[in-house]
GROMACS .gro file of C-alpha atoms in nm:
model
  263
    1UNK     CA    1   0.000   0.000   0.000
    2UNK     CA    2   0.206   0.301  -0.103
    3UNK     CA    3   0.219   0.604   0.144
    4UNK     CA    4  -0.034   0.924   0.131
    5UNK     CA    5   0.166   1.223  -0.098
    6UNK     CA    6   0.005   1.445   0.164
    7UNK     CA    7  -0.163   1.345   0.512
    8UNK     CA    8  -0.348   1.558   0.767
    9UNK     CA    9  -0.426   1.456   1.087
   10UNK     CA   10  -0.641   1.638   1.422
   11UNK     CA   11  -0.475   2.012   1.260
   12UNK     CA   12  -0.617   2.283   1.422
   13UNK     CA   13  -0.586   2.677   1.415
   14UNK     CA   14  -0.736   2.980   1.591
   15UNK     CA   15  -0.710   3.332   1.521
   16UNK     CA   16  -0.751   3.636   1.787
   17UNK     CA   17  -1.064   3.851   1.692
   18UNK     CA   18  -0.975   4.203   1.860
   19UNK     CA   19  -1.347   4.304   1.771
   20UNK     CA   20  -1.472   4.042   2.011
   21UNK     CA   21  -1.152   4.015   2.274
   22UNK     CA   22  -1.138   3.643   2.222
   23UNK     CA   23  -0.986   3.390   2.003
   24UNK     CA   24  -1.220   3.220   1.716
   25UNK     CA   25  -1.100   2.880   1.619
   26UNK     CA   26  -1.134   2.838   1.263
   27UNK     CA   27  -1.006   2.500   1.195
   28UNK     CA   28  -1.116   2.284   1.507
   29UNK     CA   29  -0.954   1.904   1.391
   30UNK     CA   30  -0.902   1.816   1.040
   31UNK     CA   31  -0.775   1.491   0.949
   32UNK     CA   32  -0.754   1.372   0.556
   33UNK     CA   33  -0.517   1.192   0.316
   34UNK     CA   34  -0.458   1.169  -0.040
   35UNK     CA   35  -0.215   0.950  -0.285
   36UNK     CA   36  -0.050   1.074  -0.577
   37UNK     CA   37  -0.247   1.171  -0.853
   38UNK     CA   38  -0.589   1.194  -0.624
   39UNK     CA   39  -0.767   1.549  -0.702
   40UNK     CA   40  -0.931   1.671  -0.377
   41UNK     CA   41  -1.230   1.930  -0.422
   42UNK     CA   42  -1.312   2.124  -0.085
   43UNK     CA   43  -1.623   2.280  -0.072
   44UNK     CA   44  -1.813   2.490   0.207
   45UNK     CA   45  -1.956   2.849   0.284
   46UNK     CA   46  -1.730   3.122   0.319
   47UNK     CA   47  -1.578   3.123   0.651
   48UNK     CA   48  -1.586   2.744   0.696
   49UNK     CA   49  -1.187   2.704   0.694
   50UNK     CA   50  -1.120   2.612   0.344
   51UNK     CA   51  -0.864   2.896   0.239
   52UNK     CA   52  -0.715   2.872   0.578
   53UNK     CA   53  -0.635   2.485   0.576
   54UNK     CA   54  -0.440   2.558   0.233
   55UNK     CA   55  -0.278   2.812   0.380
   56UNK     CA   56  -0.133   2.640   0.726
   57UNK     CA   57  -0.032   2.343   0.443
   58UNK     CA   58   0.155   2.595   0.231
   59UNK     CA   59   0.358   2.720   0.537
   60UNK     CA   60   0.183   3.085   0.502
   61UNK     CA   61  -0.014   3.011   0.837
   62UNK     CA   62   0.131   2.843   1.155
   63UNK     CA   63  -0.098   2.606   1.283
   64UNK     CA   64  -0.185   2.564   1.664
   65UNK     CA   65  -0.208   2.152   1.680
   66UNK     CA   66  -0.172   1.862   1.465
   67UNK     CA   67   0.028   1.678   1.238
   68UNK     CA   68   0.093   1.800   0.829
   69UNK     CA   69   0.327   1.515   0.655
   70UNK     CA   70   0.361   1.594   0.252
   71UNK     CA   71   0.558   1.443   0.033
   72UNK     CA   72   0.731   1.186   0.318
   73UNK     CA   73   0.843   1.445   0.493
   74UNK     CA   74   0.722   1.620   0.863
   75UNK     CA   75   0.613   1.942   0.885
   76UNK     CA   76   0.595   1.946   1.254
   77UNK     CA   77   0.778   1.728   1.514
   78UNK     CA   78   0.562   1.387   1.560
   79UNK     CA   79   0.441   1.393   1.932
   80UNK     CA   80   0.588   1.762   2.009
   81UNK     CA   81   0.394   1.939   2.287
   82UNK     CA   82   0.389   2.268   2.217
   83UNK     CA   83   0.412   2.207   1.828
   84UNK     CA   84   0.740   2.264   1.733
   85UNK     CA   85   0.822   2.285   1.347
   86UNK     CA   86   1.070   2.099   1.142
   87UNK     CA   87   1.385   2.191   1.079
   88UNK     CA   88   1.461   2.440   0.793
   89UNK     CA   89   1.610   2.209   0.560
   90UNK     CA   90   1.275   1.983   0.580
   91UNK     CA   91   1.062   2.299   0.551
   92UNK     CA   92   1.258   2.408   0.252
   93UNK     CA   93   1.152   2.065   0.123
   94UNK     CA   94   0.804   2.066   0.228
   95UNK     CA   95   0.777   2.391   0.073
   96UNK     CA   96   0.969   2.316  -0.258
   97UNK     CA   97   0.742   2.016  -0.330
   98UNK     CA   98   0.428   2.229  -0.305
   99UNK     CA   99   0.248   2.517  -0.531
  100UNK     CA  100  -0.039   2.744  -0.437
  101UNK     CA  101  -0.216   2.943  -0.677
  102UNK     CA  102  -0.397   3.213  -0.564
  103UNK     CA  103  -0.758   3.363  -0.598
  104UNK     CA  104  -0.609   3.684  -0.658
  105UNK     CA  105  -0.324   3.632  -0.910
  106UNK     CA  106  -0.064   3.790  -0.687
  107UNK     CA  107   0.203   3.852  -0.996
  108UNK     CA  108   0.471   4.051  -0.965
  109UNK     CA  109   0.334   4.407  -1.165
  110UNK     CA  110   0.638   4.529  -1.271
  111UNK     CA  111   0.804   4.226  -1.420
  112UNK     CA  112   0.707   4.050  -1.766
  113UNK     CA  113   0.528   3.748  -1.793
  114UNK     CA  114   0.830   3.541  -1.894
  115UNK     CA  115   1.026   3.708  -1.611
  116UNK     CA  116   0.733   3.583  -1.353
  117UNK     CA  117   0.739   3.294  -1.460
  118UNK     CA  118   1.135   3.230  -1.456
  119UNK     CA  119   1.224   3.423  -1.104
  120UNK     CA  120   1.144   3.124  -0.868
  121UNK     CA  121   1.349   2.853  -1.108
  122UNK     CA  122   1.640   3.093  -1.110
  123UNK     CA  123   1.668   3.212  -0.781
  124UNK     CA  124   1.530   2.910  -0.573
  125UNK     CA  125   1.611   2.626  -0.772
  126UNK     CA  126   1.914   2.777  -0.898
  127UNK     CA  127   1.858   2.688  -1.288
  128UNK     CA  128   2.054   2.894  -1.537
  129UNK     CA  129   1.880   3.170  -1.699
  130UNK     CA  130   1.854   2.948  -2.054
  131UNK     CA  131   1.658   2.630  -1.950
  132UNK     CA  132   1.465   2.829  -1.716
  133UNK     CA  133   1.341   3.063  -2.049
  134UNK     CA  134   1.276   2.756  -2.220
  135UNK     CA  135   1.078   2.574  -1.996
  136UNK     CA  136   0.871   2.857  -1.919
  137UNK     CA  137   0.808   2.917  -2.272
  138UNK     CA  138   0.696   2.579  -2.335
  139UNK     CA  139   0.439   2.602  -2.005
  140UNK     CA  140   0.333   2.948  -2.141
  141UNK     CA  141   0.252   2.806  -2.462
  142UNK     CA  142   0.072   2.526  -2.337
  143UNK     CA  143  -0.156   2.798  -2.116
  144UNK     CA  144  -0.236   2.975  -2.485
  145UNK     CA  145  -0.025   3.295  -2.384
  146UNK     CA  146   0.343   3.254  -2.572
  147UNK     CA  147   0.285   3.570  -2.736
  148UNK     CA  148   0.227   3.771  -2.402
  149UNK     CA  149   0.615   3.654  -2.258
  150UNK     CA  150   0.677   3.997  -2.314
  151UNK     CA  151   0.352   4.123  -2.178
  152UNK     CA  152   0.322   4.294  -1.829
  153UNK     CA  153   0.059   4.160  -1.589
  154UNK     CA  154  -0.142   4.481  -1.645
  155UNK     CA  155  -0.169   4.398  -2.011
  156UNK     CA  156  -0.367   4.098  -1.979
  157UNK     CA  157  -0.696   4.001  -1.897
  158UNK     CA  158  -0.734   3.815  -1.506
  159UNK     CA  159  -0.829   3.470  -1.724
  160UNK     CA  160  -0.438   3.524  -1.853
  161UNK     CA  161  -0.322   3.637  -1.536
  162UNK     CA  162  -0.446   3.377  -1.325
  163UNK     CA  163  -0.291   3.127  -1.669
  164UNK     CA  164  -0.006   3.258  -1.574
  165UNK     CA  165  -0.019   3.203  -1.203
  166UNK     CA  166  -0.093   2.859  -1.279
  167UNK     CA  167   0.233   2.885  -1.515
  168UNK     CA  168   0.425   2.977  -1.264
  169UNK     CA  169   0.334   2.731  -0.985
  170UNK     CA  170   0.404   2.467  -1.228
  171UNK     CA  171   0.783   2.628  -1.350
  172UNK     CA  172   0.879   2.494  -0.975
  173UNK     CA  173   0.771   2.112  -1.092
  174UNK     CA  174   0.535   2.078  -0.785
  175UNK     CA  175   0.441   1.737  -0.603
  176UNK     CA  176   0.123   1.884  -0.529
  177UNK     CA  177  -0.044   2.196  -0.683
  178UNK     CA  178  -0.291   2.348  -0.422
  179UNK     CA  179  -0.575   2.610  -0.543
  180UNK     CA  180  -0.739   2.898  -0.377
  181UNK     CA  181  -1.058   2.965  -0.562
  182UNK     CA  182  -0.891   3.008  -0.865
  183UNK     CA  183  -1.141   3.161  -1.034
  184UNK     CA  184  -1.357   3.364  -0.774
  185UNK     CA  185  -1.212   3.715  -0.907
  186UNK     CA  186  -1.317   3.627  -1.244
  187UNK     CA  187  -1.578   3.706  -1.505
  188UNK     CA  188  -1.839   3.423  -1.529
  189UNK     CA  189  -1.671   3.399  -1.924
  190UNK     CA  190  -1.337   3.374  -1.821
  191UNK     CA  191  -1.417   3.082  -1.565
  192UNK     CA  192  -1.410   2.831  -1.855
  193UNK     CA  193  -1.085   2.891  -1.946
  194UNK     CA  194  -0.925   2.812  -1.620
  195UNK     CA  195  -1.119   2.550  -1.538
  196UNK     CA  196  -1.017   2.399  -1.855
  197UNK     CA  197  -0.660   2.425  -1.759
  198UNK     CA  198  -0.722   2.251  -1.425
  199UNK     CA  199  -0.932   1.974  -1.588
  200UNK     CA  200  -0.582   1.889  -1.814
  201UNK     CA  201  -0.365   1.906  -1.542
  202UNK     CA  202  -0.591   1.651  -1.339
  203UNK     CA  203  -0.665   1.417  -1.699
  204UNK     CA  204  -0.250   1.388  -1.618
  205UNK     CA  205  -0.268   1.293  -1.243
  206UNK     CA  206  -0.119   1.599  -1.117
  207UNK     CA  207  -0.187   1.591  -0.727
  208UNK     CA  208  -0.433   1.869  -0.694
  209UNK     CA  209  -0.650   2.014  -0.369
  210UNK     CA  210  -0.848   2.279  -0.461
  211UNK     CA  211  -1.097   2.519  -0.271
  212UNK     CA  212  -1.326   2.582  -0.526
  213UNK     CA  213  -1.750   2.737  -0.513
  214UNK     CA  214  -1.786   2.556  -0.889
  215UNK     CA  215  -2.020   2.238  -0.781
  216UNK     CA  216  -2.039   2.153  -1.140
  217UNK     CA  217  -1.634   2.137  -1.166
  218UNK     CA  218  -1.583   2.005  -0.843
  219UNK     CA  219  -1.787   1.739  -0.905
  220UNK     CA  220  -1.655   1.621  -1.258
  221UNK     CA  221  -1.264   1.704  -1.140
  222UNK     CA  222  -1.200   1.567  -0.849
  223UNK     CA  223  -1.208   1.171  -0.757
  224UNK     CA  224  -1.317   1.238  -0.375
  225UNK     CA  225  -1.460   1.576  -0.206
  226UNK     CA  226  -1.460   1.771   0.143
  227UNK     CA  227  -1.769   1.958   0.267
  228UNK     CA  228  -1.671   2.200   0.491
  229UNK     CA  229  -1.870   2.383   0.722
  230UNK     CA  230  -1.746   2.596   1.096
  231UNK     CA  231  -1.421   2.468   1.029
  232UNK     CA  232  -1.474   2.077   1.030
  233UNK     CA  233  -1.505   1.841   0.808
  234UNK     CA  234  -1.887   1.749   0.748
  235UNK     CA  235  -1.862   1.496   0.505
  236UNK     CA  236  -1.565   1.313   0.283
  237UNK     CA  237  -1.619   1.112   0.000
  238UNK     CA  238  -1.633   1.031  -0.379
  239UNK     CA  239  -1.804   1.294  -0.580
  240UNK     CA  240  -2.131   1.074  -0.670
  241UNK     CA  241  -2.133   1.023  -0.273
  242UNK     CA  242  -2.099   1.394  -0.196
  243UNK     CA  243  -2.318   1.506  -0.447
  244UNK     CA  244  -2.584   1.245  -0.468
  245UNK     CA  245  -2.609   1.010  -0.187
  246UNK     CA  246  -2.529   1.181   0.156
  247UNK     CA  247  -2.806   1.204   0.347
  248UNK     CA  248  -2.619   1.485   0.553
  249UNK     CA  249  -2.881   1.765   0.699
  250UNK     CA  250  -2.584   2.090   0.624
  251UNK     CA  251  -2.462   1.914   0.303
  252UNK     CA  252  -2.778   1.913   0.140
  253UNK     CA  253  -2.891   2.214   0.277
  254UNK     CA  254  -2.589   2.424   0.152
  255UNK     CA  255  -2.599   2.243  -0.193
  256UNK     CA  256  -2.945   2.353  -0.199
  257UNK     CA  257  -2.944   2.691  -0.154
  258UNK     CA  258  -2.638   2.719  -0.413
  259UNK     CA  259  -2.850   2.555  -0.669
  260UNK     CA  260  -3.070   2.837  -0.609
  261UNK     CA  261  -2.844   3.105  -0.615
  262UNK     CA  262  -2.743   2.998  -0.980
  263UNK     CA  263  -3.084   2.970  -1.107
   0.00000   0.00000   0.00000
């Protein structure tokens, strides 16, 4: 039985709300796994936890309890009490092995599209400045923008921006590619497009989790599914389950109401 690519277990994470003078505990103990090549879909309302469990994975948010292994590798000390992080060098690892693509682009504005795509590989990874070019080229291509290398981020539509996002997660040859509502800060007509993207990347058993308010896409991408709701896990399963079968009162009830709101 080969080992999960990336395994959660009993993670939990609170933030301090000033407004109220107490902490809020957004994720309260989230355990999942996944093997390489499985595409997880994680849906919920907003404010459920979803964004925030990518982020404690992706090292942007420090979580309060639990374990995190990706990739064979810790990302906190098994059994430490306070939590107490890896060391660098297996952070650096952790951290090398994943990509996060953002709801919100988050390219560099004053660089081209070639030269977003090529800073991580150079400086990180260390490439030369040749192969890097070329192999960004060839992923730029393959997203349908070759002709905007030159291009600056303003220049192009957010479909093309977030294309290149995905572009540039992808120059750092990621174990597992993790998205943030990829397309929330688009136009309904530019949705496709990245979807489509996704759907290709998943058809070649890229590892993928991805946060995501598209039912439709969630359901046809992904091979099992999270719902989400006051930061636990309500229900886990294969899509049909998820989508079709659960019996679960908040399940149904939130897949309800966004049924309507698309009507």
């Amino acid at each position: 039985m080969e080992d999960p690519i990336l395994e959660v277990k009993h993670l939990k994470k609170s933030f301090f709300d000033s407004k109220k003078n107490r902490e809020i505990q957004v994720l309260k103990d989230i355990s999942f796994g996944m093997n390489q090549g499985d595409v997880l879909s994680i849906i919920g309302p907003s404010g459920s936890g979803k964004s925030t469990l990518l982020r404690c994975i992706a090292q942007l948010e420090t979580l309060d309890a639990g374990e995190v292994r990706v990739c064979g590798k810790n990302l906190i000390v098994p059994g430490s009490n306070p939590i107490r992080y890896a060391s660098k060098e297996d952070l650096t690892k952790i951290r090398l092995s994943t990509g996060l693509v953002f709801q919100n682009f988050n390219l560099f504005p004053h660089l081209t599209v070639l030269q977003n795509v090529t800073l991580a590989p150079i400086r990180v990874l260390k490439q030369d400045r040749y192969h890097a070019r070329i192999r960004a080229m060839r992923l730029l291509k393959r997203m349908g923008l070759e002709s905007k290398a030159r291009a600056y981020p303003c220049e192009l539509s957010g479909g093309q921006q977030q294309r290149v996002s995905i572009a540039r997660a992808l120059a750092m040859n990621p174990k597992v590619l993790f998205f943030d509502e990829p397309t929330s800060a688009l136009d309904p007509e530019l949705t496709g497009e990245i979807l489509k993207v996704i759907k290709s990347l998943a058809e070649e058993e890229m590892t993928m989790v991805i946060v995501t308010h598209e039912m439709a896409f969630a359901r046809d991408v992904a091979n099992q599914v999270i719902f989400m709701d006051g930061g636990v896990i309500v229900e886990h399963g294969t899509p049909d389950y998820v989508f079709g079968k659960s019996n679960n009162d908040r399940l149904c009830s939130f897949l309800s109401r966004f049924a309507q709101s698309n009507d």
